[in-house]
Structures are given as structure tokens and as C-alpha cells.
């Protein structure tokens, strides 16, 4: 019996590891579709940002109560994982509470900590379900946000309910285990006097008072297996879900933008054309670093074929934009802060990120069927994101500011705009008028440049 | 590309007051160098409402005795609206030309009353070869106040008045300048009230990213109306701004709410100039 359980456990572990490895490879291949950009500079500043924003959850505390609740789940996730180590070793070795006899003095403290956190996670998940489905916090509602229908809504519910079930399994497992210990049944007797009752699960013991010994052992085993298999299944599920932020949130913050939010990235390939147009020597720019930023070798002249100007599809974006998309957990703080969205325009920064990810997942599906060279005829622009959405953006950066993990939806919007204007000449008519005014009058309005200094005549009036 | 501004007077002045607006060309011709270049911007040059801000700021510069210059007809759009709308080529044409002019005059320090020009000159010109020390006029005024060079006298017209400050995205979130304009307003000894969405969480006026130059997309409300409703909610009789586009959007919003008789929109430099009697 013991051997069968061990065999089954190791098999489950292997299948989980194989699945996750496969998913990680696919996702990392998808992210690497993006254009190269050096984000390995300024290690100290990046590390500091990651410690504050990712580990410290700094931006979550904008709303301190929600921040605190999220922190409970986050801390629970990090710390309860220590208990997973014992559970996995027990599963592989066929032992029961392997660590208890060796660290008897701190074992109760550790499990009590896990139980308190588990109870906290459970309670917060219930509150979060209520916020989403009962109190109907606006940013989650499909009636208000068209990107929040069907799968995103189901995904959110699955995650919260799964976490609640996992915590229930963990706590009732401890409770049934305690009762078995009290009764001195089978091998459970060995830990009598070594492992005491635990802080939360002691209150659940009465639930099991009426169970027969066999029934109790069955429950203990089922709860133990449900908990660990649930965790394995959840780990695989996360790679398909918005919940991937629990892993990618950290690198995503590490690699996030360091420059001022208002700074738009330069296009060195355009600089060359501009210098030619103005009859200037086509030197590399004063600050040679931007050639590196774009992955071009310094000293190598303009690349033989300049790619697209701006972005039409995910391959034209930078890899960090694509990592942003996989890191987004669809909380919608960006959209709730977006002036266009607040006033009823179609633009939603969250949808920009979700569209980018959906497009990447679509490409992945194509790979599975047709191999990695496969290219379909769809694109992020038009098939997912429309001109109406792009044109509504005020570039106010409220979305970037709002994101708890420093995702930048604006960067994607601006790259798509560049493609529309420079490759397709698809700017709104009044923007074309503004362009021609700047070109001819050196101002976005139709004033004569020779009148530019006329204001000075009024300075003494 | 640019014509020499030889036809311009050396100093524009009248007899009764003595405010001067020297140009870079004239100053260079006279063998002089200004402490700072005042980058006026397109709105400051052409928009009737914002010209009054330009004039207020120039009067303050004169009053304090700062040795400044402007580019006059040699100034051109920084290219910001073109870049944000997606026209990188046009932006860089503007930027590279402007940088040639600025570097030609060996300009080192620039002050501007436009957050969009400020952001572009400060953050986006360096990569194209234009490296200057760029400050926004709110920072410049804050420095003058801190140095005691601007002293708002007692009993001035703003004492006890209720003012709310609307953060410009390209000054605030883009470059984290939140305190300078507030410090300037604090010098007026007015009652400064904050809107719920302020500083890093400030709501855009709706003009950025090229929106100023086109009709908004279909929606249920205009952004400036949403913002003005919030500003009116503070009970302020003065909405202070520090950006030409915010100025227009907020003024239009106030008109939309039929409050133009009771609520006024002013740039921070206008308020200082008024307090100083300039």
C-alpha cells in the first residue's frame, strides 16, 4: 500500500514537472518573439525596485486595506510553501511528518504559522470573491468592461475557489491527523506527545469526532492527497492563467522601465533618415548607448533592412512588452485610472495587455499544430486592438502609475500608433492637418512662423 | 531653414514700462550670453490666452532682473504632438533642427512654461544630441521664491482665496514635479485645496498625446468636463494650472459647466504676477 502511494506520488510529481517545463519553454519562446532590448543594465536600481515593488508590494498599499489583504495571500503563498517541502518528502519517502521528530521544538511554531496564514488566505479569498461577485467592484464587472466577460471572469473565480479549497484541505488534514493521533491509531501513535494540536485546526477537531477510525484515516489520506495534487494541478493551471503574475511579477518589476514615464523611446533608424533629409552627416547619435538599447552592434551602419516602423504585431514589440502581457493579472487598476476609459471611450489599458497575451497564446497554438516557423495572417493591430482604442489615448501615464507591478501599456499603444502613422498613413484627418502645420509653420496650428514673436509687442501693454 | 531675425528690434519696449524681451540672436550679436533661455513654445507664442502667461512670466523675469533671452522667430515646435501621435519622422525633423539652433547658440539652461516642451527638451533631446539643463517655470519660480527674489507682499489679493491646482501629466507623473507649483501657490498665502485625484494620481485634462488636435473618440463624457467637475467639487474659485493645454481644457470645462463668472483658470505665473502687481 505504502509503495503504491509512493509510486503514484512520484509519477504525479514527474507529470507536473514535465508539464510546467513545457509551458515555461513555450512562454519563454513567446516572450522572445519580441525585439531585443537591453534591460540588464543598472542592476542596483533594478534590484531595489524589485525589492520595494515586487517583494515589498509597495504599490499595492495605495489602498492600504486591499494592500493588506493581498499581502496576506502573498505571504501565505511564500511561507506555506515551506510546508510543501515536508509534504513532498513525505510523499516520496512514504513518511509521515518527516521533520517533526527532528525539529520538535520549533515544529509546532512552524505549523501554527502556516495555519494562521492558511486561515488568513482563506478569509481573504472569500472577501475577494465577495468584492468581485457580490459587492461588484466596478473594475471587475463585465457590464462595465467588455474584456472582463467569459474566461477572465471564470479564471478569477477558479483561482479564488481553488485557493479556498486548498486551504480547507490543509486545515482539515491537520485536524483529522490530530484526532488520529489522540486515538493512537496505527502509525499515527508515533507522533503522540511529539506533535501537539495546532492553533486553528484544533477547533475543527469536533467535526471528526463521529468518524470511525477507518473513516478518519480515509479522510486524512484524501485531504492530504487533495491538498498536494491540488497544488500540483494549480501550478500547471497558473501557466495558462492570469495568475502567472505570482511568478512573473518579480522579473517583470526587475526589468521594468527606469527612465521618466514621459520619455518616449527613440527610433535611431529614423534619426539616420532625418540627418540625410537635413543634409547633416549621418553620425551615430551623441550618446551611442541607444544603438545598444536596440540590439544593434555599435559601429555597424544602418541595418541592411530596417524592420517595420512601429509595431503591427507582437513580433514588432519589445520582449519586455510581451513579458508585461504574461505578467498582467487583469486587476484593472490601469483601466480604472485611464481618463479615456473613465469617460466611456473604448480604450482600456488592461485590454491592451490582455489582447497582447491572447495574440501570443494564439501564435503558440499555431506552433503546436504547424511547427515553430508557422505564421498566420492575423495581427495584434486590427484583429485585436482597433484604431479607435489607440487614438483615444492621452498618453497621461496614469495606467503605468497605477500598475502594482510596473506594466507599461502606453508603450504598446505608442508603438502601434507609430505603425499606423508611418507605415499606413492612417492618422485621423485632423492629426494630418496638425502634422502639416508643424512641417510648414513650425507650430501645430496654421499661423505664419513670422508671427511667432508678435506676442512680445504686447508685453508692455 | 531659419531666417536671421535681423529685422527684429534689439529690445521691445515702450516708454511707460520697461519690460524687455531680448532674443538670442541679438544677445549673441552684442557679445552677451543669457543666464537662461526662455523657451516660449507654440501655445505661448500663438494662443491668445497663453500669450498672457508668456507675458506674465516675462514680466516676472524682468522684475527680478534675470538675464534671459528667447529664440523669437527661430523657435519651432519641439515635435511633441507629432511624436505622440506616431509621426516619429516629423518629430525628429523638428528635434534635430531645434538642437542645431540651440547648440549653435551654445545654450546651457532652458526654462519653459509648457510641460510638453519641458518633457521633450529634458528627456528626449539628449539622445539626439541636445543636452541642456531644462527646468519648468514652476521650478524656476519656486527657486526665485526660495531665494527671496520674489516676495509676495502682505495683503495681496489671494490671501484666504480658495485655489486648487490641476497637475499636468507631463509635469507630474512624467517628471515627478509635484511640489514646485504647490510651493509657488503656497507663497500666495491662499487656501490651497487638493482634488481627490492629485499628484501621481492626477486625472489628465484630456489634451495629451495629440488629443488636443482632434475630436475625442465617442464616449459618454469629455475628459475635461470630468476633471472640471472634480475641481469645482473642491469649492475653489481659482483653478491653477501650469500647462497651456490644461489651461484651454480646464477653461472650456468651466464654460461647459456655466461657471465662468465664478471660477477662473490661471497659470501659476499669472497669479504671481498679479500678486506682484506686474
XYZ file of C-alpha atoms in Angstrom:
739
model
C 0.000 0.000 0.000
C 2.698 2.429 1.067
C 4.742 1.589 -2.034
C 1.771 2.151 -4.358
C 1.191 5.573 -2.840
C 4.861 6.461 -3.208
C 4.892 5.332 -6.821
C 1.765 7.290 -7.615
C 3.117 10.374 -5.861
C 6.411 10.340 -7.765
C 4.529 9.837 -11.023
C 2.263 12.834 -10.253
C 5.297 14.934 -9.396
C 7.024 13.946 -12.640
C 3.972 14.720 -14.785
C 3.613 18.122 -13.106
C 7.290 18.921 -13.624
C 7.108 17.843 -17.274
C 4.011 19.966 -17.934
C 5.406 23.041 -16.238
C 8.734 22.717 -18.044
C 6.909 22.518 -21.354
C 4.784 25.554 -20.544
C 7.780 27.562 -19.334
C 9.622 26.765 -22.575
C 6.656 27.819 -24.706
C 6.025 31.019 -22.778
C 9.668 31.993 -22.820
C 9.782 31.282 -26.562
C 6.727 33.503 -26.984
C 8.310 36.326 -24.963
C 11.494 36.024 -27.028
C 9.454 36.747 -30.152
C 9.804 40.385 -29.122
C 12.563 42.668 -30.364
C 15.772 42.682 -28.320
C 16.343 45.417 -25.780
C 18.931 45.633 -23.047
C 17.252 45.534 -19.655
C 20.209 44.082 -17.808
C 21.727 47.494 -17.003
C 21.571 49.389 -13.676
C 21.426 46.190 -11.637
C 21.357 48.003 -8.277
C 18.466 50.249 -9.189
C 16.549 47.330 -10.670
C 17.145 45.192 -7.597
C 15.992 47.994 -5.340
C 12.834 48.477 -7.396
C 12.127 44.742 -7.289
C 12.590 44.606 -3.511
C 10.238 47.553 -2.965
C 7.595 46.980 -5.605
C 7.550 43.195 -6.015
C 8.700 41.780 -2.667
C 7.511 44.764 -0.629
C 4.277 45.183 -2.650
C 4.703 48.948 -2.286
C 2.185 49.964 -4.935
C -0.476 47.574 -3.629
C -0.676 49.705 -0.485
C -2.122 52.666 -2.376
C -5.317 51.278 -0.886
C -3.957 50.018 2.422
C -6.823 47.650 3.238
C -6.719 45.906 -0.129
C -2.924 46.002 0.070
C -3.001 44.298 3.450
C -5.405 41.607 2.237
C -3.325 40.928 -0.844
C -0.240 40.775 1.372
C -1.832 38.006 3.449
C -2.318 35.843 0.336
C 1.166 36.731 -0.904
C 2.853 35.938 2.414
C 0.749 32.787 2.695
C 1.869 31.713 -0.756
C 5.549 32.275 0.042
C 5.626 30.873 3.562
C 3.205 27.943 3.306
C 5.472 26.668 0.525
C 7.914 25.650 3.279
C 5.329 23.109 4.418
C 5.083 21.825 0.822
C 8.710 20.712 1.186
C 7.797 18.338 4.015
C 4.686 17.163 2.196
C 6.670 16.354 -0.950
C 9.351 14.495 1.002
C 6.673 12.556 2.882
C 5.112 11.640 -0.441
C 8.364 10.497 -1.992
C 9.729 8.656 1.056
C 6.424 7.311 2.332
C 6.919 9.014 5.713
C 4.504 10.981 7.872
C 5.501 14.454 9.116
C 9.139 13.690 8.395
C 10.518 16.814 10.084
C 8.541 16.591 13.339
C 10.893 14.302 15.333
C 13.994 16.260 14.208
C 12.804 19.788 14.881
C 10.374 19.036 17.677
C 10.971 22.336 19.449
C 10.029 24.577 16.515
C 7.718 22.251 14.603
C 4.507 23.395 16.346
C 5.517 27.026 15.852
C 6.046 26.463 12.126
C 2.781 24.614 11.568
C 0.897 27.163 13.687
C 2.304 29.932 11.495
C 1.232 28.065 8.362
C -2.225 27.507 9.808
C -2.707 31.150 10.730
C -1.618 32.143 7.236
C -3.832 29.464 5.684
C -6.794 30.787 7.611
C -5.881 34.323 6.533
C -5.627 33.260 2.880
C -8.974 31.506 3.132
C -10.671 34.525 4.683
C -9.163 36.988 2.193
C -10.117 34.772 -0.769
C -13.711 34.821 0.468
C -13.569 38.615 0.775
C -12.062 38.871 -2.725
C -14.806 36.661 -4.171
C -17.350 38.917 -2.499
C -15.675 42.061 -3.825
C -15.800 40.659 -7.319
C -19.197 38.953 -7.405
C -21.285 40.467 -4.607
C -20.058 43.986 -3.898
C -19.295 44.181 -7.630
C -16.203 46.381 -7.565
C -16.536 48.273 -10.831
C -13.218 47.393 -12.442
C -14.099 43.663 -12.442
C -17.555 43.958 -13.955
C -18.258 42.673 -17.489
C -21.204 45.094 -17.822
C -18.747 47.951 -17.495
C -15.621 46.382 -19.052
C -16.082 44.263 -22.156
C -12.720 42.500 -21.680
C -13.954 41.033 -18.385
C -16.544 38.639 -19.819
C -16.351 34.834 -20.003
C -12.843 33.388 -19.497
C -11.244 36.231 -17.483
C -14.213 36.160 -15.125
C -14.177 32.359 -14.827
C -10.397 32.366 -14.428
C -10.636 34.737 -11.465
C -13.330 32.620 -9.809
C -11.369 29.390 -10.365
C -8.251 30.855 -8.753
C -10.015 32.129 -5.649
C -12.115 28.986 -5.179
C -9.083 26.735 -5.757
C -7.150 28.599 -3.070
C -10.056 28.310 -0.655
C -10.326 24.547 -1.300
C -6.574 24.080 -0.886
C -6.614 25.864 2.451
C -9.633 23.863 3.623
C -7.827 20.652 2.650
C -4.715 21.729 4.564
C -6.559 22.730 7.744
C -8.903 19.726 7.859
C -5.992 17.415 7.127
C -4.240 18.745 10.218
C -7.450 18.384 12.234
C -8.132 14.788 11.184
C -4.463 13.973 11.747
C -4.687 15.381 15.303
C -7.745 13.239 16.073
C -5.966 10.126 14.766
C -3.013 10.981 16.977
C -5.275 11.362 20.012
C -6.867 7.987 19.327
C -3.438 6.381 18.854
C -4.477 4.639 15.651
C -1.835 2.808 13.566
C 1.340 4.717 12.782
C -0.253 7.963 13.976
C 0.601 6.894 17.526
C 4.297 7.504 16.858
C 3.860 11.277 16.943
C 1.818 11.246 20.160
C 3.488 13.595 22.607
C 5.734 14.977 19.887
C 3.218 16.892 17.796
C 0.572 18.866 19.705
C -2.732 20.244 18.441
C -2.395 23.277 16.153
C -3.715 26.763 16.626
C -6.508 26.737 14.018
C -7.174 23.078 13.256
C -7.825 22.237 16.949
C -11.171 23.971 16.521
C -12.011 21.722 13.575
C -11.464 18.500 15.536
C -15.100 18.204 16.695
C -16.041 17.824 13.013
C -14.319 14.449 13.033
C -15.495 13.198 16.440
C -18.154 10.982 14.891
C -15.839 9.384 12.325
C -14.828 5.721 12.668
C -11.077 5.063 12.729
C -11.186 3.773 9.160
C -13.286 6.729 8.025
C -10.879 9.108 9.726
C -7.822 7.519 8.110
C -9.630 7.726 4.757
C -10.352 11.419 5.289
C -6.795 12.135 6.412
C -5.412 10.452 3.275
C -7.932 12.077 0.936
C -7.300 15.542 2.384
C -3.527 15.061 2.182
C -3.732 13.907 -1.428
C -6.301 16.526 -2.419
C -4.079 19.226 -0.982
C -0.854 18.182 -2.708
C -2.416 17.109 -6.017
C -4.424 20.329 -5.919
C -1.210 22.311 -5.560
C 0.382 20.452 -8.484
C -2.675 20.973 -10.686
C -2.836 24.617 -9.634
C 0.843 25.104 -10.532
C 0.130 23.850 -14.055
C -3.079 25.853 -14.279
C -1.265 29.051 -13.323
C 0.770 28.887 -16.541
C -2.472 29.174 -18.527
C -3.975 31.797 -16.251
C -3.741 35.467 -15.363
C -2.436 34.131 -12.052
C 1.012 33.725 -13.646
C 1.828 37.058 -12.007
C 2.843 35.120 -8.875
C 5.957 34.044 -10.775
C 6.469 36.674 -13.471
C 5.671 39.634 -11.233
C 9.207 39.579 -9.855
C 11.244 39.561 -13.100
C 8.659 41.879 -14.636
C 9.355 44.511 -11.989
C 13.104 43.912 -12.171
C 13.134 44.584 -15.921
C 10.612 47.452 -15.784
C 11.293 50.962 -17.147
C 13.782 53.124 -15.278
C 13.526 56.279 -17.378
C 10.994 59.045 -16.619
C 7.463 57.944 -17.514
C 7.121 60.778 -20.020
C 10.130 59.758 -22.077
C 9.299 58.070 -25.366
C 11.821 55.677 -26.769
C 13.894 56.996 -29.632
C 13.969 55.373 -33.069
C 17.614 55.523 -34.207
C 16.713 54.189 -37.659
C 14.657 57.357 -38.181
C 17.471 59.601 -36.956
C 19.590 58.432 -39.857
C 16.891 59.346 -42.369
C 16.338 62.721 -40.712
C 20.049 63.531 -40.846
C 20.094 62.662 -44.538
C 16.980 64.762 -45.172
C 18.553 67.752 -43.426
C 21.891 67.284 -45.178
C 23.711 66.545 -41.956
C 26.482 63.978 -41.536
C 24.887 60.678 -40.500
C 26.826 60.184 -37.327
C 25.619 57.812 -34.704
C 23.954 59.928 -32.061
C 25.920 61.795 -29.441
C 25.031 59.200 -26.894
C 25.997 55.909 -28.509
C 24.092 53.856 -25.976
C 20.805 53.821 -27.849
C 22.237 51.626 -30.566
C 22.877 49.055 -27.878
C 19.387 49.533 -26.484
C 18.022 48.390 -29.778
C 20.291 45.435 -30.069
C 22.285 46.812 -32.959
C 26.042 46.445 -32.938
C 27.772 49.774 -32.400
C 29.810 50.752 -35.419
C 27.663 48.745 -37.798
C 25.901 51.159 -40.117
C 22.167 51.187 -40.630
C 20.964 47.594 -40.734
C 20.524 46.245 -44.262
C 16.796 46.042 -43.853
C 15.162 48.358 -41.398
C 12.255 46.436 -39.909
C 8.817 47.891 -39.645
C 8.405 51.378 -38.288
C 6.380 50.862 -35.156
C 4.507 47.687 -34.344
C 1.786 45.827 -36.190
C 2.063 42.527 -34.370
C 3.649 41.099 -31.230
C 6.942 40.339 -33.015
C 7.414 44.091 -33.581
C 7.074 44.864 -29.877
C 9.942 44.573 -27.401
C 10.309 41.419 -25.307
C 9.558 43.405 -22.152
C 6.146 44.376 -23.605
C 5.439 40.664 -24.058
C 6.647 39.793 -20.564
C 4.347 42.575 -19.317
C 1.453 40.830 -21.067
C 2.175 37.472 -19.416
C 2.627 39.172 -16.023
C -0.682 41.037 -16.084
C -3.203 39.694 -13.610
C -6.074 41.749 -15.022
C -6.732 43.690 -11.818
C -7.788 46.698 -13.898
C -6.231 49.430 -11.789
C -4.821 50.842 -15.050
C -8.226 50.930 -16.668
C -9.847 52.452 -13.579
C -7.278 55.284 -13.760
C -7.496 55.791 -17.542
C -9.160 59.114 -18.434
C -10.347 57.725 -21.776
C -11.940 54.696 -20.156
C -13.439 56.698 -17.283
C -15.246 58.887 -19.806
C -16.628 55.950 -21.770
C -14.157 55.565 -24.636
C -13.347 52.081 -25.896
C -9.706 52.217 -24.783
C -8.827 50.041 -21.793
C -5.133 49.644 -20.933
C -5.923 46.278 -19.332
C -7.449 45.109 -22.623
C -4.261 46.171 -24.443
C -2.287 43.816 -22.194
C -4.852 41.002 -22.424
C -5.007 41.322 -26.212
C -1.225 41.109 -26.433
C -1.224 37.953 -24.347
C -4.159 36.431 -26.250
C -2.347 37.065 -29.515
C 0.773 35.336 -28.130
C -1.300 32.362 -26.979
C -2.876 32.191 -30.434
C 0.582 32.056 -32.004
C 1.509 29.286 -29.540
C -1.496 27.269 -30.677
C -0.318 27.728 -34.259
C 3.139 26.438 -33.275
C 1.674 23.316 -31.703
C -0.175 22.365 -34.873
C 2.158 23.652 -37.584
C 5.628 23.919 -36.077
C 7.611 26.911 -34.865
C 8.002 28.535 -38.288
C 4.255 28.898 -38.648
C 2.904 32.336 -39.422
C -0.770 33.158 -39.658
C -2.306 36.173 -41.371
C -3.597 37.829 -38.207
C -2.023 40.682 -36.267
C -2.333 42.406 -32.896
C -3.345 45.624 -34.629
C -6.817 45.412 -36.166
C -7.545 41.773 -35.246
C -7.276 42.539 -31.540
C -6.706 46.252 -30.962
C -8.571 48.798 -33.047
C -7.585 52.273 -34.192
C -10.406 53.729 -32.132
C -8.814 52.396 -28.955
C -5.327 53.607 -29.902
C -6.474 57.072 -30.900
C -8.279 57.629 -27.599
C -5.084 57.539 -25.514
C -3.980 60.830 -23.918
C -0.538 59.366 -23.048
C -1.131 60.567 -19.487
C 0.731 57.552 -17.980
C -1.904 57.025 -15.301
C -2.021 53.348 -16.329
C 1.722 52.922 -15.732
C 1.466 54.701 -12.423
C -1.461 52.541 -11.325
C 0.069 49.162 -12.151
C 1.251 47.379 -8.983
C 3.950 45.570 -10.986
C 5.090 48.401 -13.300
C 3.485 47.171 -16.519
C 3.557 49.767 -19.309
C 0.511 49.571 -21.608
C 1.303 53.018 -23.043
C 4.487 51.759 -24.685
C 2.484 49.237 -26.721
C -0.115 51.857 -27.674
C 2.566 54.250 -28.914
C 4.353 51.586 -30.967
C 1.072 50.621 -32.638
C 0.350 54.293 -33.332
C 3.749 54.635 -34.971
C 2.958 51.762 -37.311
C -0.405 53.237 -38.269
C 1.017 56.656 -38.977
C 4.386 55.822 -40.545
C 3.627 52.590 -42.404
C -0.049 53.000 -43.208
C -0.521 56.801 -43.165
C -3.678 56.148 -41.196
C -3.748 59.117 -38.836
C -7.076 60.885 -38.233
C -7.513 63.764 -40.694
C -7.077 66.441 -38.060
C -3.786 64.867 -36.982
C -2.612 65.007 -40.582
C -3.502 68.708 -40.573
C -1.516 69.130 -37.349
C 1.454 67.326 -38.938
C 1.391 69.543 -41.978
C 1.163 72.653 -39.803
C 4.229 71.603 -37.840
C 6.049 70.824 -41.062
C 5.175 74.091 -42.774
C 4.545 76.556 -39.943
C 6.753 75.129 -37.182
C 3.675 75.058 -34.955
C 0.728 72.675 -34.736
C -1.607 75.484 -35.824
C -1.966 77.366 -39.070
C -0.108 80.503 -38.025
C 2.656 82.101 -40.002
C 6.059 81.388 -38.451
C 6.913 85.052 -38.994
C 4.198 85.962 -36.456
C 5.739 83.762 -33.796
C 7.371 86.618 -31.908
C 4.462 89.071 -32.203
C 3.449 88.436 -28.596
C 6.413 90.488 -27.470
C 4.678 93.632 -28.725
C 2.064 93.190 -26.002
C 4.487 92.814 -23.147
C 4.262 96.478 -22.161
C 0.556 96.964 -22.817
C 15.688 76.634 -42.672
C 15.556 79.630 -40.390
C 15.843 83.227 -41.452
C 18.067 85.505 -39.471
C 15.952 87.737 -37.293
C 17.810 90.880 -38.173
C 14.570 92.721 -38.729
C 13.685 92.411 -35.075
C 14.273 95.237 -32.719
C 17.015 94.716 -30.194
C 14.674 95.287 -27.286
C 10.956 95.609 -27.488
C 9.891 98.250 -25.045
C 7.625 101.180 -24.572
C 8.292 104.328 -22.673
C 5.953 103.925 -19.701
C 7.025 100.415 -18.676
C 10.303 98.868 -19.400
C 9.842 95.135 -19.899
C 12.356 93.746 -22.341
C 12.333 90.600 -24.440
C 15.836 90.130 -25.824
C 16.381 87.469 -28.461
C 19.248 85.039 -28.574
C 20.342 86.444 -31.933
C 20.542 89.995 -30.634
C 22.289 88.991 -27.470
C 24.875 86.972 -29.337
C 25.384 89.867 -31.758
C 26.011 92.102 -28.766
C 28.544 89.591 -27.461
C 26.437 88.713 -24.463
C 25.217 85.444 -23.019
C 21.947 84.995 -21.100
C 21.675 83.139 -17.813
C 18.780 81.223 -19.225
C 16.847 80.690 -22.428
C 13.077 81.092 -22.105
C 11.526 78.505 -24.448
C 8.121 80.052 -25.167
C 6.516 77.161 -27.060
C 3.828 77.281 -29.738
C 0.901 77.906 -27.391
C 2.840 80.600 -25.575
C 3.557 82.255 -28.909
C 0.240 81.914 -30.735
C -2.597 81.055 -28.352
C -4.238 84.303 -27.237
C -4.941 83.035 -23.751
C -1.497 81.547 -23.186
C 0.289 84.595 -24.605
C -0.863 86.321 -21.417
C 1.025 83.641 -19.456
C 4.127 84.208 -21.552
C 3.849 87.940 -20.888
C 3.292 87.416 -17.151
C 6.380 85.233 -16.947
C 8.484 87.686 -18.969
C 7.409 90.492 -16.649
C 8.466 88.421 -13.632
C 11.848 87.717 -15.273
C 12.286 91.439 -15.917
C 11.107 92.375 -12.439
C 13.548 90.010 -10.759
C 16.350 91.046 -13.076
C 17.108 87.713 -14.674
C 19.269 87.952 -17.739
C 17.240 85.866 -20.169
C 16.640 85.554 -23.899
C 14.111 83.957 -26.235
C 14.620 82.464 -29.670
C 11.870 84.565 -31.235
C 11.209 83.504 -34.801
C 13.975 80.935 -34.578
C 11.941 78.825 -32.192
C 9.922 75.916 -33.614
C 7.603 73.243 -32.272
C 9.569 70.674 -30.258
C 7.699 67.963 -32.145
C 5.939 66.535 -29.072
C 2.409 66.256 -30.520
C 3.751 64.675 -33.714
C 5.765 62.097 -31.762
C 2.871 61.097 -29.502
C 0.546 60.829 -32.476
C 3.017 58.386 -34.032
C 4.878 60.580 -36.504
C 8.433 59.916 -35.385
C 9.930 61.259 -38.588
C 8.326 64.678 -38.176
C 9.292 64.753 -34.506
C 12.921 64.089 -35.255
C 12.961 66.638 -38.084
C 11.808 69.242 -35.542
C 14.103 67.985 -32.819
C 17.265 67.814 -34.893
C 16.617 71.289 -36.351
C 15.918 72.786 -32.933
C 19.012 71.167 -31.488
C 21.102 72.734 -34.266
C 19.767 76.158 -33.329
C 20.179 75.620 -29.581
C 23.667 74.172 -29.893
C 24.559 76.930 -32.352
C 23.871 79.439 -29.583
C 25.624 77.243 -27.036
C 22.508 77.184 -24.891
C 23.033 75.559 -21.493
C 19.958 76.293 -19.437
C 16.339 76.435 -20.591
C 13.134 77.399 -18.804
C 9.723 76.789 -20.332
C 6.101 77.269 -19.274
C 4.966 74.228 -21.249
C 5.285 70.774 -19.611
C 5.236 69.100 -23.023
C 8.170 71.182 -24.265
C 9.802 70.638 -20.856
C 9.496 66.847 -21.063
C 10.666 66.695 -24.663
C 13.618 69.056 -24.248
C 14.677 67.450 -20.981
C 14.157 63.756 -21.684
C 14.061 63.257 -25.427
C 16.526 65.732 -26.936
C 19.659 64.331 -25.217
C 19.599 61.174 -27.310
C 19.544 63.336 -30.444
C 22.474 65.424 -29.285
C 20.739 68.200 -27.338
C 21.931 68.282 -23.740
C 20.579 71.144 -21.664
C 19.657 71.854 -18.096
C 15.891 72.181 -18.526
C 13.520 73.481 -15.854
C 9.814 74.121 -15.869
C 8.679 77.631 -14.958
C 7.113 76.284 -11.770
C 10.539 75.068 -10.626
C 12.119 78.338 -11.686
C 9.550 80.377 -9.779
C 9.921 78.117 -6.750
C 13.667 78.769 -6.793
C 13.145 82.534 -7.050
C 10.740 82.406 -4.097
C 13.144 80.269 -2.060
C 15.954 82.714 -2.798
C 13.737 85.554 -1.658
C 13.904 87.210 -5.055
C 10.129 87.070 -5.324
C 8.454 88.307 -2.176
C 4.692 88.312 -2.182
C 3.612 91.296 -0.133
C 1.137 91.137 2.705
C -2.478 91.902 1.989
C -2.189 90.742 -1.571
C -5.353 89.731 -3.420
C -5.104 85.963 -2.914
C -4.950 85.833 0.854
C -7.619 83.380 2.027
C -8.873 82.663 -1.512
C -9.502 79.021 -2.311
C -7.239 77.670 -5.059
C -6.969 74.132 -6.413
C -4.021 73.004 -8.527
C -4.518 70.732 -11.515
C -1.432 68.569 -12.139
C -0.267 68.379 -15.727
C 0.634 64.787 -16.691
C 3.894 65.771 -18.344
C 5.000 67.805 -15.357
C 3.719 65.481 -12.632
C 3.651 61.794 -13.478
C 6.085 62.183 -16.367
C 8.745 64.042 -14.397
C 7.614 63.888 -10.761
C 7.364 67.659 -10.368
C 4.546 67.882 -7.832
C 5.792 70.230 -5.136
C 7.220 73.130 -7.159
C 3.865 74.501 -8.425
C 2.311 73.941 -4.993
C 5.159 75.795 -3.289
C 4.627 78.690 -5.680
C 0.928 78.774 -4.818
C 1.737 78.493 -1.107
C 3.656 81.766 -1.407
C 0.350 83.458 -2.278
C -0.903 82.622 1.200
C -4.084 81.288 -0.380
C -6.143 78.339 0.827
C -4.787 75.517 -1.328
C -7.269 72.637 -1.656
C -6.465 69.340 -3.335
C -8.701 67.400 -5.664
C -9.195 63.719 -4.791
C -7.168 62.684 -7.818
C -3.988 64.693 -7.485
C -0.215 64.429 -7.868
C 0.699 60.906 -9.099
C -2.998 60.042 -9.283
C -3.970 63.275 -11.017
C -6.523 62.981 -13.796
C -5.461 64.159 -17.238
C -7.241 67.207 -18.695
C -7.784 65.219 -21.880
C -5.383 67.101 -24.163
C -2.220 64.992 -24.109
C -0.988 62.519 -26.678
C -2.231 64.613 -29.576
C -5.847 64.647 -28.292
C -5.793 68.449 -28.281
C -5.551 68.415 -32.060
C -8.513 66.192 -32.850
C -12.050 65.433 -31.749
C -12.281 62.877 -28.943
C -13.392 59.320 -29.684
C -17.054 58.515 -28.968
C -17.754 58.178 -25.248
C -20.143 59.324 -22.580
C -18.309 62.459 -21.484
C -15.368 64.670 -22.330
C -12.312 64.223 -20.112
C -12.033 67.942 -19.335
C -15.622 68.021 -18.085
C -14.930 65.082 -15.766
C -11.877 66.911 -14.441
C -13.570 70.282 -14.041
C -16.427 68.669 -12.118
C -13.819 67.373 -9.696
C -12.160 70.788 -9.472
C -15.496 72.531 -8.853
C -16.203 69.967 -6.139
C -13.388 71.441 -4.052
C -15.237 74.739 -3.836
C -12.225 76.595 -5.237
C -12.812 79.865 -7.080
C -9.473 79.586 -8.871
C -8.156 76.607 -10.778
C -4.393 76.931 -11.098
C -2.652 75.208 -13.995
C 0.915 75.064 -15.290
C 0.378 73.930 -18.878
C -1.100 75.641 -21.954
C -3.199 72.645 -22.932
C -4.554 72.131 -19.424
C -5.351 75.859 -19.484
C -7.574 75.504 -22.553
C -9.180 72.246 -21.462
C -9.960 73.467 -17.953
C -11.260 76.836 -19.223
C -13.521 75.045 -21.715
C -14.715 72.709 -18.981
C -15.587 75.636 -16.715
C -17.543 77.197 -19.580
C -19.277 73.880 -20.216
C -20.463 73.971 -16.599
C -21.509 77.647 -16.952
C -19.204 78.645 -14.121
C -17.014 81.135 -15.966
C -18.399 84.001 -13.874
C -17.481 82.465 -10.538
C -14.463 80.262 -11.306
C -11.320 81.391 -13.104
C -8.444 79.406 -14.553
C -4.967 80.899 -14.179
C -1.413 79.802 -14.762
C 0.734 79.934 -11.622
C 2.957 82.650 -13.142
C -0.083 84.846 -13.763
C -1.048 84.530 -10.109
C 2.445 85.542 -9.023
C 2.469 88.437 -11.485
C -0.924 89.597 -10.193
C 0.239 89.353 -6.606
C 3.326 91.369 -7.507
C 1.236 93.935 -9.356
C 3.089 93.274 -12.623
